[in-house]
GROMACS .gro file of C-alpha atoms in nm:
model
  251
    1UNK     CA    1 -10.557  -2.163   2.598
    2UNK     CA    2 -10.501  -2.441   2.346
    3UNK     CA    3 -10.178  -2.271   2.195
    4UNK     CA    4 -10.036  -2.179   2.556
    5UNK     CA    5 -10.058  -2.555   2.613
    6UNK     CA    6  -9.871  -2.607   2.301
    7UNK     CA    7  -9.645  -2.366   2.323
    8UNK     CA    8  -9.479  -2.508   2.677
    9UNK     CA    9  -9.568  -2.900   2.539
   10UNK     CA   10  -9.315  -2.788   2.257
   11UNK     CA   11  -9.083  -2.555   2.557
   12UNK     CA   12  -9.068  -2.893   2.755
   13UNK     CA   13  -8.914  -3.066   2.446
   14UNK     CA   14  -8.704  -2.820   2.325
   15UNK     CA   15  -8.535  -2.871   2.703
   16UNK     CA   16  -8.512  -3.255   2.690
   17UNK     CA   17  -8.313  -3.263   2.360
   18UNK     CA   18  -8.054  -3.048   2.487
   19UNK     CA   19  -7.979  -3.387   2.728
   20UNK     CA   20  -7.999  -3.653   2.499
   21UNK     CA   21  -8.274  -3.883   2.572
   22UNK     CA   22  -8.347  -4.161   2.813
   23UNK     CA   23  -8.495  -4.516   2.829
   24UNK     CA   24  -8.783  -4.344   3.131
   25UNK     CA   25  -8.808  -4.008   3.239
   26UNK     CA   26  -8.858  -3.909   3.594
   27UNK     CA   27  -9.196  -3.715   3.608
   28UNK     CA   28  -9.094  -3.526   3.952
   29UNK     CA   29  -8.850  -3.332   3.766
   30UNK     CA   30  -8.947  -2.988   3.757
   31UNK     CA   31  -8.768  -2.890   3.422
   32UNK     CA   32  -8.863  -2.547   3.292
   33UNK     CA   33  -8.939  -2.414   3.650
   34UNK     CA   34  -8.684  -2.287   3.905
   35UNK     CA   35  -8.677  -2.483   4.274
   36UNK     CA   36  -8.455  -2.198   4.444
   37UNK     CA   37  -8.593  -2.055   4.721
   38UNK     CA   38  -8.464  -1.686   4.889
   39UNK     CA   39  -8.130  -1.694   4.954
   40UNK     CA   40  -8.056  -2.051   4.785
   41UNK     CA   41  -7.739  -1.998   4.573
   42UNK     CA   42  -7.758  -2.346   4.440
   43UNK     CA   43  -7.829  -2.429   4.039
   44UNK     CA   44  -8.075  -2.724   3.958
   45UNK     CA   45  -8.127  -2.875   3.644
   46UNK     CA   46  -8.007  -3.206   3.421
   47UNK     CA   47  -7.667  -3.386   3.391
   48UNK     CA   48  -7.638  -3.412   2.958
   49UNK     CA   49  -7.422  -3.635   2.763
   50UNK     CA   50  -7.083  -3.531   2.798
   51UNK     CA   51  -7.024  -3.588   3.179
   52UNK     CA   52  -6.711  -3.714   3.321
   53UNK     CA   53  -6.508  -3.756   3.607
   54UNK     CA   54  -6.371  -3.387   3.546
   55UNK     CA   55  -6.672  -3.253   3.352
   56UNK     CA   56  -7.073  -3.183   3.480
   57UNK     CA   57  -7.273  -3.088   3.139
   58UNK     CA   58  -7.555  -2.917   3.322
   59UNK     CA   59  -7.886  -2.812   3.126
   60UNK     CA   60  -8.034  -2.529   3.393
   61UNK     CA   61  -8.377  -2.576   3.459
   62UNK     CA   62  -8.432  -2.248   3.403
   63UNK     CA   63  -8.353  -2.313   3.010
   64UNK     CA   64  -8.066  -2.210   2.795
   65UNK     CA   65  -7.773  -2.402   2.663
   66UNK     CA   66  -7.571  -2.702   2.846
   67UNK     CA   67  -7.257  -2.553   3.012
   68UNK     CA   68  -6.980  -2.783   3.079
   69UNK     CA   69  -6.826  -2.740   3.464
   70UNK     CA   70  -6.515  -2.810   3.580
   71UNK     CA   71  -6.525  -3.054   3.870
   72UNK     CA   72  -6.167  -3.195   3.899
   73UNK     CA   73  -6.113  -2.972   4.232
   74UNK     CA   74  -6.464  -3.053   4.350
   75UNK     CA   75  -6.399  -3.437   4.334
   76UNK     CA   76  -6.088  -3.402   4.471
   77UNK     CA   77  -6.244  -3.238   4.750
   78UNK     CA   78  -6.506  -3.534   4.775
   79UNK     CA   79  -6.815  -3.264   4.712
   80UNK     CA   80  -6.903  -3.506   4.416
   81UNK     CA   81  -7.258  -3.653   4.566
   82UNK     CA   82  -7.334  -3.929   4.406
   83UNK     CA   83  -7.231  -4.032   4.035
   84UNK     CA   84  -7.434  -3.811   3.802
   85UNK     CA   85  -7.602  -3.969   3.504
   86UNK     CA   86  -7.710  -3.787   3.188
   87UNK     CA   87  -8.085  -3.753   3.238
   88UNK     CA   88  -8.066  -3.709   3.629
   89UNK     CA   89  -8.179  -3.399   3.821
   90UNK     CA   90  -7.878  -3.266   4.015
   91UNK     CA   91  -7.775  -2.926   4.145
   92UNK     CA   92  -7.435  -2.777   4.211
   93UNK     CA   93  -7.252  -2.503   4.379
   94UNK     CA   94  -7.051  -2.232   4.125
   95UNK     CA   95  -6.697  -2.143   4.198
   96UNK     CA   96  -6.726  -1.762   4.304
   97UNK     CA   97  -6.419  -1.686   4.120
   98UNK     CA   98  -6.448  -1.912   3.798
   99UNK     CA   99  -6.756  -1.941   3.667
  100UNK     CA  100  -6.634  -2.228   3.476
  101UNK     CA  101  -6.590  -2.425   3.809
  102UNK     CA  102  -6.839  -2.639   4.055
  103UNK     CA  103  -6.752  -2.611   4.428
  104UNK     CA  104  -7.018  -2.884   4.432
  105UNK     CA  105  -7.256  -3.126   4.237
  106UNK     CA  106  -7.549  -3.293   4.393
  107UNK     CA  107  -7.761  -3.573   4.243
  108UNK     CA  108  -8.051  -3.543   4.337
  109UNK     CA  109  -8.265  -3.831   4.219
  110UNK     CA  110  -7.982  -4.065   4.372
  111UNK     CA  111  -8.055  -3.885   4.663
  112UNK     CA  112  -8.420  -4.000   4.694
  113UNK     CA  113  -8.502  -4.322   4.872
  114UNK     CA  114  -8.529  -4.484   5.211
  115UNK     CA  115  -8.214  -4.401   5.427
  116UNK     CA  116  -8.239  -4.603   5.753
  117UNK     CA  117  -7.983  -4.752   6.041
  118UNK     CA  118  -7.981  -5.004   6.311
  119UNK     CA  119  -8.067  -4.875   6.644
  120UNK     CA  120  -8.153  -5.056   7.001
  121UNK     CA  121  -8.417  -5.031   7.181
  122UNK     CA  122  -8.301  -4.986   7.590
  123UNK     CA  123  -8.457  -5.162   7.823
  124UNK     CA  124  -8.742  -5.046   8.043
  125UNK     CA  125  -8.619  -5.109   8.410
  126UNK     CA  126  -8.899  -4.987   8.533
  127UNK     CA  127  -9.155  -5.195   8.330
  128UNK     CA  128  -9.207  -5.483   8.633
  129UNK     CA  129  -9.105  -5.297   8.950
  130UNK     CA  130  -9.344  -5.410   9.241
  131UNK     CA  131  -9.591  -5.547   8.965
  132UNK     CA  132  -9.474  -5.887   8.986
  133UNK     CA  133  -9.451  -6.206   9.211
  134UNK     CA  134  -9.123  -6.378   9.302
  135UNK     CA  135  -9.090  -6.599   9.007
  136UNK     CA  136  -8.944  -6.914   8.981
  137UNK     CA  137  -8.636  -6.999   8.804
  138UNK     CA  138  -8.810  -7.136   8.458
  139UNK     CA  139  -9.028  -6.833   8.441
  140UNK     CA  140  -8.768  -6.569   8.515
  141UNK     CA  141  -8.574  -6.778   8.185
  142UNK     CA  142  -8.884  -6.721   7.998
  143UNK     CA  143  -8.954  -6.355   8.023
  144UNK     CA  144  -8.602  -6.308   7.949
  145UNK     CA  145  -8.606  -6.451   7.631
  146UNK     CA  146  -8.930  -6.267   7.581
  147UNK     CA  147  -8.742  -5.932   7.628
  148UNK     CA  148  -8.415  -6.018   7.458
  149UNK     CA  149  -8.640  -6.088   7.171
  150UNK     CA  150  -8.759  -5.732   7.160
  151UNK     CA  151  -8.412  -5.588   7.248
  152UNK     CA  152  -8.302  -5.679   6.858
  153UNK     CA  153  -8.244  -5.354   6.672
  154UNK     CA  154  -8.500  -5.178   6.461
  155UNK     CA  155  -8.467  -4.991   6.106
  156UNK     CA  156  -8.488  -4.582   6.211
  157UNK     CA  157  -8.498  -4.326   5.934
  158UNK     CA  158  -8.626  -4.156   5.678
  159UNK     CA  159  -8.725  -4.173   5.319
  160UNK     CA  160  -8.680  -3.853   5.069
  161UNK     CA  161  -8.976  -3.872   4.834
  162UNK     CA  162  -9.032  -3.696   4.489
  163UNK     CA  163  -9.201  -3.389   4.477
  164UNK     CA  164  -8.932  -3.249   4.806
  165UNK     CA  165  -9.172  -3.440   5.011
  166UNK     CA  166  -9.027  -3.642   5.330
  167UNK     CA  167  -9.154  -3.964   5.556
  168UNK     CA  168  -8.967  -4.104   5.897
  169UNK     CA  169  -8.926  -4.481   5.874
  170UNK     CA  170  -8.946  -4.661   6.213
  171UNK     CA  171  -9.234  -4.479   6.371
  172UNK     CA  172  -9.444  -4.773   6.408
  173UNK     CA  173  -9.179  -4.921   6.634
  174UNK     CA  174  -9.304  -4.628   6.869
  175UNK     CA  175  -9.588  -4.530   6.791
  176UNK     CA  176  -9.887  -4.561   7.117
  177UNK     CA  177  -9.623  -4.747   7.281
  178UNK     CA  178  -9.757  -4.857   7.643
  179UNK     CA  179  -9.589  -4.732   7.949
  180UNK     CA  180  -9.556  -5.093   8.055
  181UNK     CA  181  -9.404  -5.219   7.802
  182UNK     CA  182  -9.006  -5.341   7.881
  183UNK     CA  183  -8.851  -5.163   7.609
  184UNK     CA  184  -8.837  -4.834   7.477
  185UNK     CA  185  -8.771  -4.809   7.136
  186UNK     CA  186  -8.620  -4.536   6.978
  187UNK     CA  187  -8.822  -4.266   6.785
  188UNK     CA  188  -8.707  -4.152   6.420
  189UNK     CA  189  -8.714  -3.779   6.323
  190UNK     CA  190  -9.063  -3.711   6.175
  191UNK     CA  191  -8.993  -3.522   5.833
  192UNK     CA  192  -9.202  -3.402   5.610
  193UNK     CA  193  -9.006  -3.212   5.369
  194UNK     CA  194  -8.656  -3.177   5.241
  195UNK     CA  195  -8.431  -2.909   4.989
  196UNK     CA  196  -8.126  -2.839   4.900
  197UNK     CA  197  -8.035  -2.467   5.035
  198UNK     CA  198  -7.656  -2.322   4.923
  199UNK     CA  199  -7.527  -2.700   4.920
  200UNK     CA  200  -7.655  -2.816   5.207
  201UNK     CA  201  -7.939  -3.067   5.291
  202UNK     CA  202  -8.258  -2.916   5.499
  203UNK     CA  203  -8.508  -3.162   5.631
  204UNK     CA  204  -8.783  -3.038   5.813
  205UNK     CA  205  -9.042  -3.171   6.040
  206UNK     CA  206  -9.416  -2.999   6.015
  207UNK     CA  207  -9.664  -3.099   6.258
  208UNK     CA  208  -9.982  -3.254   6.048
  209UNK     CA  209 -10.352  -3.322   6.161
  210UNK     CA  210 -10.512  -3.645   6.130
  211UNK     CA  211 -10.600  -3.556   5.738
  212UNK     CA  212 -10.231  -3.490   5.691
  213UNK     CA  213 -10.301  -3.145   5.651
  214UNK     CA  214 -10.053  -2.907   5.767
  215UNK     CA  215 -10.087  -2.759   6.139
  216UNK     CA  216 -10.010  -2.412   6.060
  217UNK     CA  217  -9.956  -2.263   6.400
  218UNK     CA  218  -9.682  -2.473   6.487
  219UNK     CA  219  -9.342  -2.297   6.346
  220UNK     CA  220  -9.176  -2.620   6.167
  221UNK     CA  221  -8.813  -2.722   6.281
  222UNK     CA  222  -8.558  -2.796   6.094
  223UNK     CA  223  -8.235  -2.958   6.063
  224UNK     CA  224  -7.990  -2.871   5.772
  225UNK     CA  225  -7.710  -3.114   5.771
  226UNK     CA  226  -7.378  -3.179   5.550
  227UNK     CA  227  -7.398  -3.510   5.304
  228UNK     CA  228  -7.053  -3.646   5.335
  229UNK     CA  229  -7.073  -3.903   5.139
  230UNK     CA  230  -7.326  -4.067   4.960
  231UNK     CA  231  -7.275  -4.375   4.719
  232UNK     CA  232  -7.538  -4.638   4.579
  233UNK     CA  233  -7.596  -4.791   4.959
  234UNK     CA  234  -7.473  -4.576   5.175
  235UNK     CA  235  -7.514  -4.231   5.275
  236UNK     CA  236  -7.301  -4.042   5.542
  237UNK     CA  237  -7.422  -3.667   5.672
  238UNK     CA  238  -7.296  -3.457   5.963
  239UNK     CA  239  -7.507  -3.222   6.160
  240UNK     CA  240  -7.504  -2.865   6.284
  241UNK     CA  241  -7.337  -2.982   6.641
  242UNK     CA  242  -7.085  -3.221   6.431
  243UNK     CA  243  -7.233  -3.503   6.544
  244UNK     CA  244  -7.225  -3.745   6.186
  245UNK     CA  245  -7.433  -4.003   6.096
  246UNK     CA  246  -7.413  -4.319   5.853
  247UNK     CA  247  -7.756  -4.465   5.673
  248UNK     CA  248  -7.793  -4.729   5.432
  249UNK     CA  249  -8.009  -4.751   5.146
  250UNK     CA  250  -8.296  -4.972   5.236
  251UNK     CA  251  -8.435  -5.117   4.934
   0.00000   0.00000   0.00000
């Protein structure tokens, strides 16, 4: 047991130096061990020292040598996600006729964080019918300050966690909201997980029990969406039904 320890202790390293090294190293990374799932065309591993704006050095997870991708066309093509930096766990697309080619190049750990945007609230109209006296001028100016307050927009989202793991941001805006309240606000996507699958982002949304366990009778839904853009603050993604959406990075 001890020497099977050492043995991928000393795998692990052989891996790392292959990439240069760096200041901290991101423990999520699952170097050595392959993330693909069925059907998943996509490559994960490290960006080395060597990358450009034309070149991705890419150590493969899997182990082996750096290969050195051409990404002129991809960039060209704005399927550059993010701006890779040696040390970071990204994943890319290869050309299908030149192996020497990315279609696409992911980063990954730029990826992670809290993605959120502004939305309103709408207003409840029903929230006072018939429940309340004729009110007097001053008081009618007071509950509609009260409500205008309430009508500012919220932060809805999600954050993309290590590990593939996801959380909605926003869902205490909504959460055991009364039926007589005035507004309604508006309720984020629940995620719980996200992956890469041939290029494309999949975040999906599993039911979970009060112990955040997993309710497995419940098939979970998913939504796999295009990133269009995605730079330091801002990330831009377009879904199934072409319908595109804009987040920024909330820090």
């Amino acid at each position: 047991m001890r020497n099977n320890i050492l043995l991928f202790i000393a795998a692990v390293l052989v891996l790392f130096s292959g990439c240069g090294t760096k200041e901290e190293q991101k423990p999520e990374k699952t170097i050595g061990l392959s993330t693909n799932i069925e059907g998943d065309s996509t490559l994960y591993g490290l960006a080395c020292d060597g990358c450009t704006d034309s070149v991705l050095v890419f150590l493969s997870g899997k182990g082996g040598d750096p290969v050195t991708y051409d990404i002129i066309d991809a960039r060209k093509r704005q399927h550059i996600i993010g701006h890779p930096n040696v040390g970071d766990w990204v994943c890319l697309i290869v050309n299908g006729k030149d192996k020497k080619k990315a279609d696409l190049v992911i980063d990954l750990d730029q990826l992670k964080g809290e993605w959120v945007n502004l939305e309103n609230p709408v207003r409840r109209e029903s929230a006072f019918a018939g429940s309340m006296p004729k009110m007097d001028e001053e008081t009618k100016a007071a509950l509609d300050s009260m409500l205008e307050q309430q009508m500012k927009p919220v932060e809805i989202g999600f954050a993309l966690k290590r590990s593939y793991t996801a959380q909605p941001i926003g869902n205490q805006y909504s959460r055991n909201q009364s039926k007589e309240s005035p507004v309604i606000y508006p309720t984020p996507k629940r995620y719980t997980e996200w992956h890469i699958f041939n290029g494309k982002l999949v975040l999906t949304e599993r039911r979970r029990n009060l112990d955040n366990s997993q309710t497995v009778e419940e098939k979970p839904k998913s939504d796999t969406v295009d990133i269009l853009l995605m730079t330091r603050d801002t990330l831009r993604i377009r879904y199934k039904d072409g319908t595109e959406k804009g987040y920024y990075r909330k820090e």
